[in-house]
């Protein structure tokens, strides 16, 4: 759908299906998940398995479906082409996907550690 309709469609979806959580995932798409089951949930499970804390986690996002994950990770990066909501949630900004922003940030991090 056109990205400008995402907010309206999400609101209408919530009215019809109050037990599900719709969230924009970019490019005119909407993810639908159960409450509490999001990208942060998956990362928390991995953190338990590997016995690591959020200050050891790096995450990258560009859509609303990344918000919980970005809030969790100490090293949270919004892609330069992300929504304003994502940019305001993340601690840092990475170059766009078209510029291989994730790789640039990881390479820079590894070179300095």
The first five atom37 places (N, CA, C, CB, O) and aatype in JSON, in Angstrom:
{
  "aatype": [20, 20, 20, 20, 20, 20, 20, 20, 20, 20, 20, 20, 20, 20, 20, 20, 20, 20, 20, 20, 20, 20, 20, 20, 20, 20, 20, 20, 20, 20, 20, 20, 20, 20, 20, 20, 20, 20, 20, 20, 20, 20, 20, 20, 20, 20, 20, 20, 20, 20, 20, 20, 20, 20, 20, 20, 20, 20, 20, 20, 20, 20, 20, 20, 20, 20, 20, 20, 20, 20, 20, 20, 20, 20, 20, 20, 20, 20, 20, 20, 20, 20, 20, 20, 20, 20, 20, 20, 20, 20, 20, 20, 20, 20, 20, 20, 20, 20, 20, 20, 20, 20, 20, 20, 20, 20, 20, 20, 20, 20, 20, 20, 20],
  "atom_mask": [
    [1, 1, 1, 1, 1],
    [1, 1, 1, 1, 1],
    [1, 1, 1, 1, 1],
    [1, 1, 1, 1, 1],
    [1, 1, 1, 1, 1],
    [1, 1, 1, 1, 1],
    [1, 1, 1, 1, 1],
    [1, 1, 1, 1, 1],
    [1, 1, 1, 1, 1],
    [1, 1, 1, 1, 1],
    [1, 1, 1, 1, 1],
    [1, 1, 1, 1, 1],
    [1, 1, 1, 1, 1],
    [1, 1, 1, 1, 1],
    [1, 1, 1, 1, 1],
    [1, 1, 1, 1, 1],
    [1, 1, 1, 1, 1],
    [1, 1, 1, 1, 1],
    [1, 1, 1, 1, 1],
    [1, 1, 1, 1, 1],
    [1, 1, 1, 1, 1],
    [1, 1, 1, 1, 1],
    [1, 1, 1, 1, 1],
    [1, 1, 1, 1, 1],
    [1, 1, 1, 1, 1],
    [1, 1, 1, 1, 1],
    [1, 1, 1, 1, 1],
    [1, 1, 1, 1, 1],
    [1, 1, 1, 1, 1],
    [1, 1, 1, 1, 1],
    [1, 1, 1, 1, 1],
    [1, 1, 1, 1, 1],
    [1, 1, 1, 1, 1],
    [1, 1, 1, 1, 1],
    [1, 1, 1, 1, 1],
    [1, 1, 1, 1, 1],
    [1, 1, 1, 1, 1],
    [1, 1, 1, 1, 1],
    [1, 1, 1, 1, 1],
    [1, 1, 1, 1, 1],
    [1, 1, 1, 1, 1],
    [1, 1, 1, 1, 1],
    [1, 1, 1, 1, 1],
    [1, 1, 1, 1, 1],
    [1, 1, 1, 1, 1],
    [1, 1, 1, 1, 1],
    [1, 1, 1, 1, 1],
    [1, 1, 1, 1, 1],
    [1, 1, 1, 1, 1],
    [1, 1, 1, 1, 1],
    [1, 1, 1, 1, 1],
    [1, 1, 1, 1, 1],
    [1, 1, 1, 1, 1],
    [1, 1, 1, 1, 1],
    [1, 1, 1, 1, 1],
    [1, 1, 1, 1, 1],
    [1, 1, 1, 1, 1],
    [1, 1, 1, 1, 1],
    [1, 1, 1, 1, 1],
    [1, 1, 1, 1, 1],
    [1, 1, 1, 1, 1],
    [1, 1, 1, 1, 1],
    [1, 1, 1, 1, 1],
    [1, 1, 1, 1, 1],
    [1, 1, 1, 1, 1],
    [1, 1, 1, 1, 1],
    [1, 1, 1, 1, 1],
    [1, 1, 1, 1, 1],
    [1, 1, 1, 1, 1],
    [1, 1, 1, 1, 1],
    [1, 1, 1, 1, 1],
    [1, 1, 1, 1, 1],
    [1, 1, 1, 1, 1],
    [1, 1, 1, 1, 1],
    [1, 1, 1, 1, 1],
    [1, 1, 1, 1, 1],
    [1, 1, 1, 1, 1],
    [1, 1, 1, 1, 1],
    [1, 1, 1, 1, 1],
    [1, 1, 1, 1, 1],
    [1, 1, 1, 1, 1],
    [1, 1, 1, 1, 1],
    [1, 1, 1, 1, 1],
    [1, 1, 1, 1, 1],
    [1, 1, 1, 1, 1],
    [1, 1, 1, 1, 1],
    [1, 1, 1, 1, 1],
    [1, 1, 1, 1, 1],
    [1, 1, 1, 1, 1],
    [1, 1, 1, 1, 1],
    [1, 1, 1, 1, 1],
    [1, 1, 1, 1, 1],
    [1, 1, 1, 1, 1],
    [1, 1, 1, 1, 1],
    [1, 1, 1, 1, 1],
    [1, 1, 1, 1, 1],
    [1, 1, 1, 1, 1],
    [1, 1, 1, 1, 1],
    [1, 1, 1, 1, 1],
    [1, 1, 1, 1, 1],
    [1, 1, 1, 1, 1],
    [1, 1, 1, 1, 1],
    [1, 1, 1, 1, 1],
    [1, 1, 1, 1, 1],
    [1, 1, 1, 1, 1],
    [1, 1, 1, 1, 1],
    [1, 1, 1, 1, 1],
    [1, 1, 1, 1, 1],
    [1, 1, 1, 1, 1],
    [1, 1, 1, 1, 1],
    [1, 1, 1, 1, 1],
    [1, 1, 1, 1, 1],
    [1, 1, 1, 1, 1]
  ],
  "atom_positions": [
    [[0.84, -1.17, 0.0], [0.0, 0.0, 0.0], [0.89, 1.23, 0.0], [-0.96, 0.0, 1.21], [2.06, 1.14, 0.37]],
    [[0.37, 2.36, -0.39], [1.17, 3.59, -0.29], [1.52, 3.86, 1.17], [0.39, 4.81, -0.9], [0.68, 3.73, 2.06]],
    [[2.78, 4.24, 1.41], [3.25, 4.44, 2.77], [2.42, 5.48, 3.52], [4.69, 4.86, 2.76], [2.29, 5.39, 4.74]],
    [[1.87, 6.45, 2.82], [1.09, 7.49, 3.49], [-0.19, 6.94, 4.12], [0.74, 8.6, 2.49], [-0.8, 7.6, 4.96]],
    [[-0.61, 5.73, 3.73], [-1.82, 5.12, 4.29], [-1.54, 4.19, 5.47], [-2.53, 4.35, 3.22], [-2.48, 3.74, 6.13]],
    [[-0.26, 3.91, 5.75], [0.08, 2.95, 6.8], [-0.56, 3.28, 8.14], [1.58, 2.88, 6.97], [-1.12, 2.4, 8.79]],
    [[-0.49, 4.52, 8.56], [-1.02, 4.91, 9.87], [-2.52, 4.68, 9.94], [-0.69, 6.37, 10.17], [-3.02, 4.14, 10.93]],
    [[-3.25, 5.08, 8.91], [-4.7, 4.89, 8.91], [-5.08, 3.41, 8.88], [-5.32, 5.61, 7.72], [-5.98, 2.98, 9.59]],
    [[-4.39, 2.65, 8.07], [-4.67, 1.21, 7.98], [-4.36, 0.53, 9.31], [-3.85, 0.56, 6.84], [-5.11, -0.34, 9.76]],
    [[-3.27, 0.92, 9.94], [-2.9, 0.35, 11.23], [-3.97, 0.64, 12.28], [-1.55, 0.89, 11.69], [-4.34, -0.25, 13.05]],
    [[-4.46, 1.86, 12.33], [-5.52, 2.22, 13.29], [-6.79, 1.41, 13.05], [-5.83, 3.73, 13.19], [-7.4, 0.91, 14.0]],
    [[-7.18, 1.28, 11.8], [-8.38, 0.5, 11.48], [-8.19, -0.97, 11.83], [-8.73, 0.65, 9.99], [-9.12, -1.61, 12.33]],
    [[-7.02, -1.5, 11.58], [-6.73, -2.9, 11.9], [-6.88, -3.14, 13.39], [-5.31, -3.28, 11.44], [-7.47, -4.14, 13.82]],
    [[-6.34, -2.21, 14.2], [-6.42, -2.34, 15.67], [-7.88, -2.38, 16.14], [-5.69, -1.17, 16.35], [-8.21, -3.1, 17.08]],
    [[-8.74, -1.62, 15.48], [-10.16, -1.63, 15.84], [-10.78, -2.99, 15.57], [-10.92, -0.54, 15.07], [-11.56, -3.5, 16.38]],
    [[-10.45, -3.58, 14.44], [-11.04, -4.85, 14.02], [-10.42, -6.05, 14.74], [-10.89, -5.03, 12.52], [-11.1, -7.05, 14.99]],
    [[-9.13, -5.96, 15.06], [-8.4, -7.08, 15.66], [-7.61, -6.59, 16.88], [-7.45, -7.74, 14.62], [-6.39, -6.47, 16.82]],
    [[-8.3, -6.29, 17.99], [-7.63, -5.69, 19.14], [-6.6, -6.59, 19.82], [-8.65, -5.29, 20.14], [-5.77, -6.1, 20.59]],
    [[-6.64, -7.89, 19.56], [-5.69, -8.81, 20.2], [-4.41, -9.0, 19.4], [-6.35, -10.16, 20.41], [-3.54, -9.78, 19.8]],
    [[-4.27, -8.28, 18.29], [-3.07, -8.36, 17.47], [-2.41, -7.0, 17.4], [-3.4, -8.89, 16.06], [-3.05, -5.97, 17.63]],
    [[-1.13, -6.99, 17.08], [-0.37, -5.73, 17.02], [0.13, -5.52, 15.59], [0.82, -5.74, 18.03], [1.03, -6.23, 15.15]],
    [[-0.44, -4.55, 14.88], [0.09, -4.22, 13.55], [1.18, -3.16, 13.69], [-1.05, -3.72, 12.61], [1.07, -2.26, 14.52]],
    [[2.21, -3.26, 12.86], [3.25, -2.24, 12.88], [3.85, -2.12, 11.49], [4.35, -2.58, 13.91], [4.11, -3.12, 10.82]],
    [[4.07, -0.89, 11.08], [4.65, -0.64, 9.76], [6.05, -1.23, 9.7], [4.68, 0.87, 9.45], [6.85, -1.06, 10.62]],
    [[6.33, -1.92, 8.63], [7.66, -2.51, 8.47], [8.4, -1.91, 7.29], [7.55, -4.02, 8.3], [9.46, -2.42, 6.89]],
    [[7.87, -0.86, 6.73], [8.54, -0.16, 5.64], [8.06, -0.58, 4.27], [10.01, -0.37, 5.73], [7.51, -1.67, 4.1]],
    [[8.26, 0.28, 3.32], [7.95, 0.02, 1.92], [6.48, -0.34, 1.71], [8.81, -1.09, 1.4], [6.15, -1.1, 0.81]],
    [[5.6, 0.22, 2.56], [4.17, 0.0, 2.4], [3.67, -1.32, 2.95], [3.83, 0.08, 0.99], [2.56, -1.74, 2.62]],
    [[4.45, -1.98, 3.77], [4.05, -3.26, 4.35], [3.77, -3.1, 5.85], [5.15, -4.33, 4.13], [4.31, -2.2, 6.5]],
    [[2.92, -3.98, 6.37], [2.6, -3.97, 7.79], [2.79, -5.38, 8.33], [1.15, -3.46, 8.05], [2.25, -6.35, 7.78]],
    [[3.56, -5.49, 9.42], [3.7, -6.76, 10.13], [2.57, -6.87, 11.14], [5.1, -6.88, 10.83], [2.13, -5.86, 11.69]],
    [[2.1, -8.07, 11.38], [1.09, -8.32, 12.41], [1.66, -9.38, 13.35], [-0.28, -8.77, 11.78], [2.02, -10.47, 12.92]],
    [[1.73, -9.03, 14.64], [2.3, -9.95, 15.63], [1.39, -10.03, 16.85], [3.72, -9.51, 16.04], [0.48, -9.22, 17.02]],
    [[1.67, -11.02, 17.68], [0.99, -11.12, 18.97], [1.62, -10.11, 19.92], [1.08, -12.56, 19.54], [2.79, -9.79, 19.77]],
    [[0.87, -9.62, 20.88], [1.45, -8.68, 21.85], [2.68, -9.3, 22.53], [0.41, -8.28, 22.91], [2.65, -10.44, 22.98]],
    [[3.75, -8.53, 22.6], [4.97, -9.0, 23.25], [5.87, -9.87, 22.4], [4.62, -9.73, 24.46], [6.96, -10.24, 22.83]],
    [[5.42, -10.22, 21.2], [6.23, -11.06, 20.32], [6.73, -10.18, 19.18], [5.41, -12.3, 19.77], [6.04, -9.97, 18.18]],
    [[7.94, -9.67, 19.36], [8.51, -8.76, 18.38], [10.01, -9.06, 18.28], [8.26, -7.27, 18.76], [10.49, -10.04, 18.84]],
    [[10.73, -8.23, 17.58], [12.16, -8.47, 17.4], [12.92, -8.41, 18.72], [12.74, -7.47, 16.43], [13.91, -9.13, 18.9]],
    [[12.48, -7.56, 19.63], [13.14, -7.48, 20.95], [12.96, -8.79, 21.71], [12.57, -6.31, 21.77], [13.87, -9.23, 22.42]],
    [[11.81, -9.41, 21.57], [11.55, -10.69, 22.23], [12.58, -11.73, 21.78], [10.12, -11.18, 21.93], [13.17, -12.43, 22.61]],
    [[12.79, -11.81, 20.48], [13.76, -12.77, 19.95], [15.18, -12.48, 20.43], [13.72, -12.75, 18.45], [15.93, -13.4, 20.76]],
    [[15.54, -11.21, 20.45], [16.89, -10.85, 20.91], [17.06, -11.16, 22.39], [17.16, -9.36, 20.64], [18.12, -11.62, 22.81]],
    [[16.02, -10.91, 23.2], [16.09, -11.24, 24.63], [16.33, -12.73, 24.84], [14.8, -10.8, 25.34], [17.08, -13.13, 25.72]],
    [[15.68, -13.54, 24.02], [15.88, -15.0, 24.12], [17.33, -15.36, 23.8], [14.92, -15.75, 23.16], [17.94, -16.18, 24.49]],
    [[17.89, -14.74, 22.76], [19.3, -14.98, 22.42], [20.23, -14.47, 23.52], [19.65, -14.31, 21.08], [21.25, -15.1, 23.81]],
    [[19.89, -13.34, 24.12], [20.7, -12.8, 25.2], [20.75, -13.77, 26.38], [20.14, -11.44, 25.65], [21.8, -13.95, 26.99]],
    [[19.62, -14.4, 26.69], [19.58, -15.39, 27.77], [20.47, -16.59, 27.43], [18.14, -15.86, 28.02], [21.25, -17.05, 28.26]],
    [[20.34, -17.07, 26.21], [21.12, -18.24, 25.79], [22.62, -17.98, 25.83], [20.72, -18.66, 24.38], [23.4, -18.85, 26.22]],
    [[23.02, -16.79, 25.44], [24.44, -16.46, 25.36], [24.95, -15.71, 26.59], [24.7, -15.63, 24.13], [26.12, -15.36, 26.67]],
    [[24.04, -15.47, 27.54], [24.39, -14.77, 28.78], [25.05, -13.42, 28.49], [25.31, -15.63, 29.64], [26.14, -13.12, 29.0]],
    [[24.38, -12.61, 27.68], [24.9, -11.27, 27.38], [23.85, -10.23, 27.77], [25.27, -11.14, 25.88], [22.67, -10.55, 27.94]],
    [[24.28, -9.01, 27.91], [23.38, -7.92, 28.29], [23.16, -6.99, 27.1], [23.95, -7.14, 29.49], [23.81, -7.1, 26.07]],
    [[22.22, -6.08, 27.28], [21.86, -5.19, 26.18], [23.02, -4.28, 25.76], [20.67, -4.34, 26.56], [23.03, -3.79, 24.64]],
    [[23.99, -4.05, 26.65], [25.14, -3.23, 26.26], [26.13, -4.0, 25.38], [25.85, -2.71, 27.5], [27.18, -3.47, 25.01]],
    [[25.79, -5.23, 25.05], [26.58, -6.03, 24.13], [25.83, -6.31, 22.83], [26.99, -7.35, 24.79], [26.24, -7.15, 22.03]],
    [[24.73, -5.6, 22.64], [23.87, -5.84, 21.48], [23.9, -4.64, 20.54], [22.42, -6.13, 21.92], [23.79, -3.49, 20.96]],
    [[24.04, -4.94, 19.25], [23.98, -3.93, 18.2], [22.78, -4.28, 17.31], [25.33, -3.87, 17.37], [22.62, -5.43, 16.89]],
    [[21.94, -3.28, 17.04], [20.76, -3.52, 16.22], [20.59, -2.39, 15.21], [19.51, -3.65, 17.1], [20.98, -1.25, 15.46]],
    [[20.0, -2.72, 14.08], [19.78, -1.78, 13.0], [18.32, -1.85, 12.58], [20.72, -2.07, 11.79], [17.74, -2.93, 12.51]],
    [[17.72, -0.69, 12.3], [16.34, -0.71, 11.89], [15.95, 0.47, 11.04], [15.46, -0.77, 13.09], [16.64, 1.49, 11.01]],
    [[14.82, 0.32, 10.35], [14.31, 1.41, 9.52], [12.8, 1.56, 9.58], [14.72, 1.19, 8.1], [12.26, 2.53, 9.05]],
    [[12.11, 0.61, 10.23], [10.65, 0.67, 10.3], [10.14, 0.5, 11.71], [10.04, -0.39, 9.41], [10.9, 0.15, 12.62]],
    [[8.85, 0.77, 11.9], [8.26, 0.67, 13.23], [8.38, -0.72, 13.84], [6.8, 1.08, 13.18], [8.37, -0.87, 15.06]],
    [[8.48, -1.74, 13.01], [8.64, -3.09, 13.54], [10.0, -3.29, 14.2], [8.45, -4.11, 12.43], [10.25, -4.34, 14.79]],
    [[10.88, -2.32, 14.1], [12.21, -2.38, 14.72], [12.3, -1.59, 16.03], [13.24, -1.86, 13.74], [13.32, -1.65, 16.7]],
    [[11.26, -0.87, 16.4], [11.32, 0.04, 17.54], [11.69, -0.65, 18.85], [10.02, 0.73, 17.7], [12.58, -0.18, 19.55]],
    [[11.04, -1.74, 19.18], [11.32, -2.43, 20.45], [12.76, -2.95, 20.48], [10.34, -3.61, 20.66], [13.42, -2.88, 21.51]],
    [[13.23, -3.44, 19.36], [14.61, -3.94, 19.27], [15.6, -2.8, 19.46], [14.84, -4.62, 17.91], [16.61, -2.96, 20.14]],
    [[15.32, -1.65, 18.86], [16.21, -0.5, 18.99], [16.21, 0.05, 20.41], [15.8, 0.6, 18.02], [17.24, 0.53, 20.89]],
    [[15.08, -0.01, 21.08], [15.02, 0.42, 22.48], [15.84, -0.49, 23.38], [13.57, 0.45, 22.96], [16.4, -0.04, 24.38]],
    [[15.93, -1.75, 23.03], [16.66, -2.74, 23.84], [18.17, -2.63, 23.68], [16.21, -4.14, 23.46], [18.9, -2.67, 24.66]],
    [[18.63, -2.49, 22.46], [20.07, -2.55, 22.16], [20.8, -1.28, 22.58], [20.29, -2.8, 20.67], [20.34, -0.17, 22.3]],
    [[21.91, -1.45, 23.23], [22.75, -0.3, 23.59], [23.27, 0.4, 22.33], [23.94, -0.75, 24.47], [23.31, 1.63, 22.26]],
    [[23.66, -0.39, 21.35], [24.17, 0.15, 20.09], [23.06, 0.05, 19.06], [25.47, -0.62, 19.62], [23.06, -0.84, 18.21]],
    [[22.12, 0.98, 19.15], [20.97, 0.95, 18.23], [21.16, 1.99, 17.15], [19.65, 1.2, 19.0], [21.44, 3.16, 17.42]],
    [[20.99, 1.55, 15.92], [21.2, 2.4, 14.74], [19.95, 2.45, 13.89], [22.39, 1.88, 13.9], [19.38, 1.42, 13.52]],
    [[19.52, 3.66, 13.59], [18.48, 3.85, 12.58], [19.19, 4.07, 11.26], [17.53, 5.06, 12.94], [20.19, 4.79, 11.18]],
    [[18.67, 3.47, 10.24], [19.21, 3.71, 8.92], [18.89, 5.15, 8.53], [18.65, 2.69, 7.87], [17.84, 5.68, 8.9]],
    [[19.76, 5.76, 7.8], [19.57, 7.17, 7.4], [18.23, 7.39, 6.71], [20.71, 7.6, 6.48], [17.65, 8.47, 6.8]],
    [[17.74, 6.38, 6.02], [16.47, 6.48, 5.31], [15.28, 5.99, 6.14], [16.54, 5.69, 4.01], [14.19, 5.76, 5.6]],
    [[15.48, 5.83, 7.45], [14.42, 5.35, 8.34], [13.38, 6.45, 8.59], [15.01, 4.88, 9.68], [13.59, 7.61, 8.26]],
    [[12.27, 6.04, 9.18], [11.25, 7.01, 9.56], [11.77, 7.87, 10.71], [9.93, 6.28, 9.96], [12.71, 7.5, 11.41]],
    [[11.15, 9.01, 10.88], [11.55, 9.91, 11.97], [11.35, 9.25, 13.34], [10.76, 11.22, 11.91], [12.14, 9.47, 14.26]],
    [[10.32, 8.47, 13.46], [10.06, 7.76, 14.73], [11.2, 6.8, 15.05], [8.72, 7.0, 14.66], [11.63, 6.7, 16.21]],
    [[11.68, 6.1, 14.06], [12.8, 5.18, 14.26], [14.07, 5.96, 14.6], [13.02, 4.31, 13.0], [14.82, 5.57, 15.5]],
    [[14.31, 7.03, 13.88], [15.5, 7.85, 14.15], [15.49, 8.41, 15.56], [15.6, 8.99, 13.14], [16.54, 8.5, 16.2]],
    [[14.33, 8.79, 16.06], [14.27, 9.35, 17.41], [14.41, 8.27, 18.49], [12.97, 10.11, 17.6], [14.72, 8.59, 19.63]],
    [[14.17, 7.02, 18.13], [14.31, 5.91, 19.08], [15.74, 5.41, 19.16], [13.38, 4.76, 18.69], [16.24, 5.1, 20.24]],
    [[16.4, 5.33, 18.02], [17.78, 4.81, 17.97], [18.76, 5.8, 18.58], [18.18, 4.5, 16.51], [18.51, 7.01, 18.64]],
    [[19.87, 5.27, 19.04], [20.92, 6.12, 19.63], [21.86, 6.7, 18.57], [21.72, 5.32, 20.65], [22.48, 7.73, 18.79]],
    [[21.94, 6.02, 17.43], [22.87, 6.44, 16.38], [22.19, 6.34, 15.02], [24.16, 5.57, 16.4], [21.14, 5.71, 14.88]],
    [[22.79, 6.97, 14.02], [22.3, 6.9, 12.64], [23.37, 6.21, 11.79], [21.96, 8.33, 12.07], [24.55, 6.54, 11.88]],
    [[22.94, 5.27, 10.96], [23.83, 4.58, 10.03], [23.51, 5.04, 8.61], [23.69, 3.03, 10.16], [22.39, 5.48, 8.35]],
    [[24.47, 4.95, 7.71], [24.17, 5.27, 6.31], [23.03, 4.38, 5.79], [25.44, 5.09, 5.42], [22.71, 3.36, 6.4]],
    [[22.43, 4.75, 4.69], [21.29, 4.01, 4.14], [21.67, 2.59, 3.74], [20.73, 4.75, 2.92], [22.85, 2.24, 3.63]],
    [[20.63, 1.78, 3.53], [20.84, 0.41, 3.05], [21.54, 0.42, 1.7], [19.49, -0.33, 2.95], [22.37, -0.45, 1.42]],
    [[21.21, 1.4, 0.87], [21.83, 1.49, -0.46], [23.33, 1.78, -0.38], [21.15, 2.57, -1.27], [24.07, 1.55, -1.34]],
    [[23.77, 2.29, 0.76], [25.19, 2.58, 0.97], [25.86, 1.51, 1.83], [25.36, 3.95, 1.63], [26.96, 1.72, 2.33]],
    [[25.2, 0.37, 1.99], [25.7, -0.71, 2.84], [25.99, -0.21, 4.25], [26.98, -1.33, 2.24], [27.03, -0.53, 4.84]],
    [[25.06, 0.56, 4.79], [25.23, 1.19, 6.09], [25.52, 0.22, 7.23], [24.03, 1.95, 6.42], [26.35, 0.51, 8.09]],
    [[24.84, -0.92, 7.24], [25.08, -1.9, 8.3], [26.52, -2.37, 8.25], [24.1, -3.1, 8.17], [27.2, -2.42, 9.28]],
    [[26.99, -2.72, 7.07], [28.38, -3.18, 6.94], [29.37, -2.1, 7.33], [28.65, -3.64, 5.51], [30.39, -2.39, 7.96]],
    [[29.1, -0.87, 6.95], [30.0, 0.23, 7.3], [30.14, 0.36, 8.81], [29.5, 1.55, 6.7], [31.25, 0.48, 9.33]],
    [[29.02, 0.33, 9.51], [29.05, 0.47, 10.98], [29.77, -0.71, 11.61], [27.62, 0.58, 11.54], [30.61, -0.51, 12.5]],
    [[29.47, -1.92, 11.19], [30.11, -3.1, 11.76], [31.6, -3.1, 11.49], [29.48, -4.36, 11.21], [32.39, -3.39, 12.4]],
    [[32.01, -2.78, 10.26], [33.43, -2.72, 9.94], [34.16, -1.68, 10.82], [33.63, -2.39, 8.45], [35.25, -1.93, 11.32]],
    [[33.54, -0.54, 10.99], [34.15, 0.51, 11.82], [34.25, 0.06, 13.26], [33.32, 1.82, 11.74], [35.27, 0.3, 13.92]],
    [[33.22, -0.59, 13.77], [33.24, -1.09, 15.14], [34.34, -2.13, 15.32], [31.87, -1.69, 15.5], [35.12, -2.05, 16.27]],
    [[34.4, -3.09, 14.41], [35.42, -4.15, 14.52], [36.83, -3.6, 14.41], [35.2, -5.2, 13.45], [37.74, -4.08, 15.09]],
    [[37.01, -2.61, 13.58], [38.35, -2.0, 13.42], [38.79, -1.28, 14.69], [38.36, -1.01, 12.24], [39.99, -1.17, 14.96]],
    [[37.83, -0.79, 15.48], [38.19, -0.03, 16.68], [38.24, -0.89, 17.95], [37.21, 1.09, 16.88], [38.59, -0.4, 19.02]],
    [[37.89, -2.15, 17.84], [37.88, -3.03, 19.01], [38.8, -4.18, 18.8], [36.47, -3.54, 19.32], [38.93, -5.03, 19.68]]
  ]
}
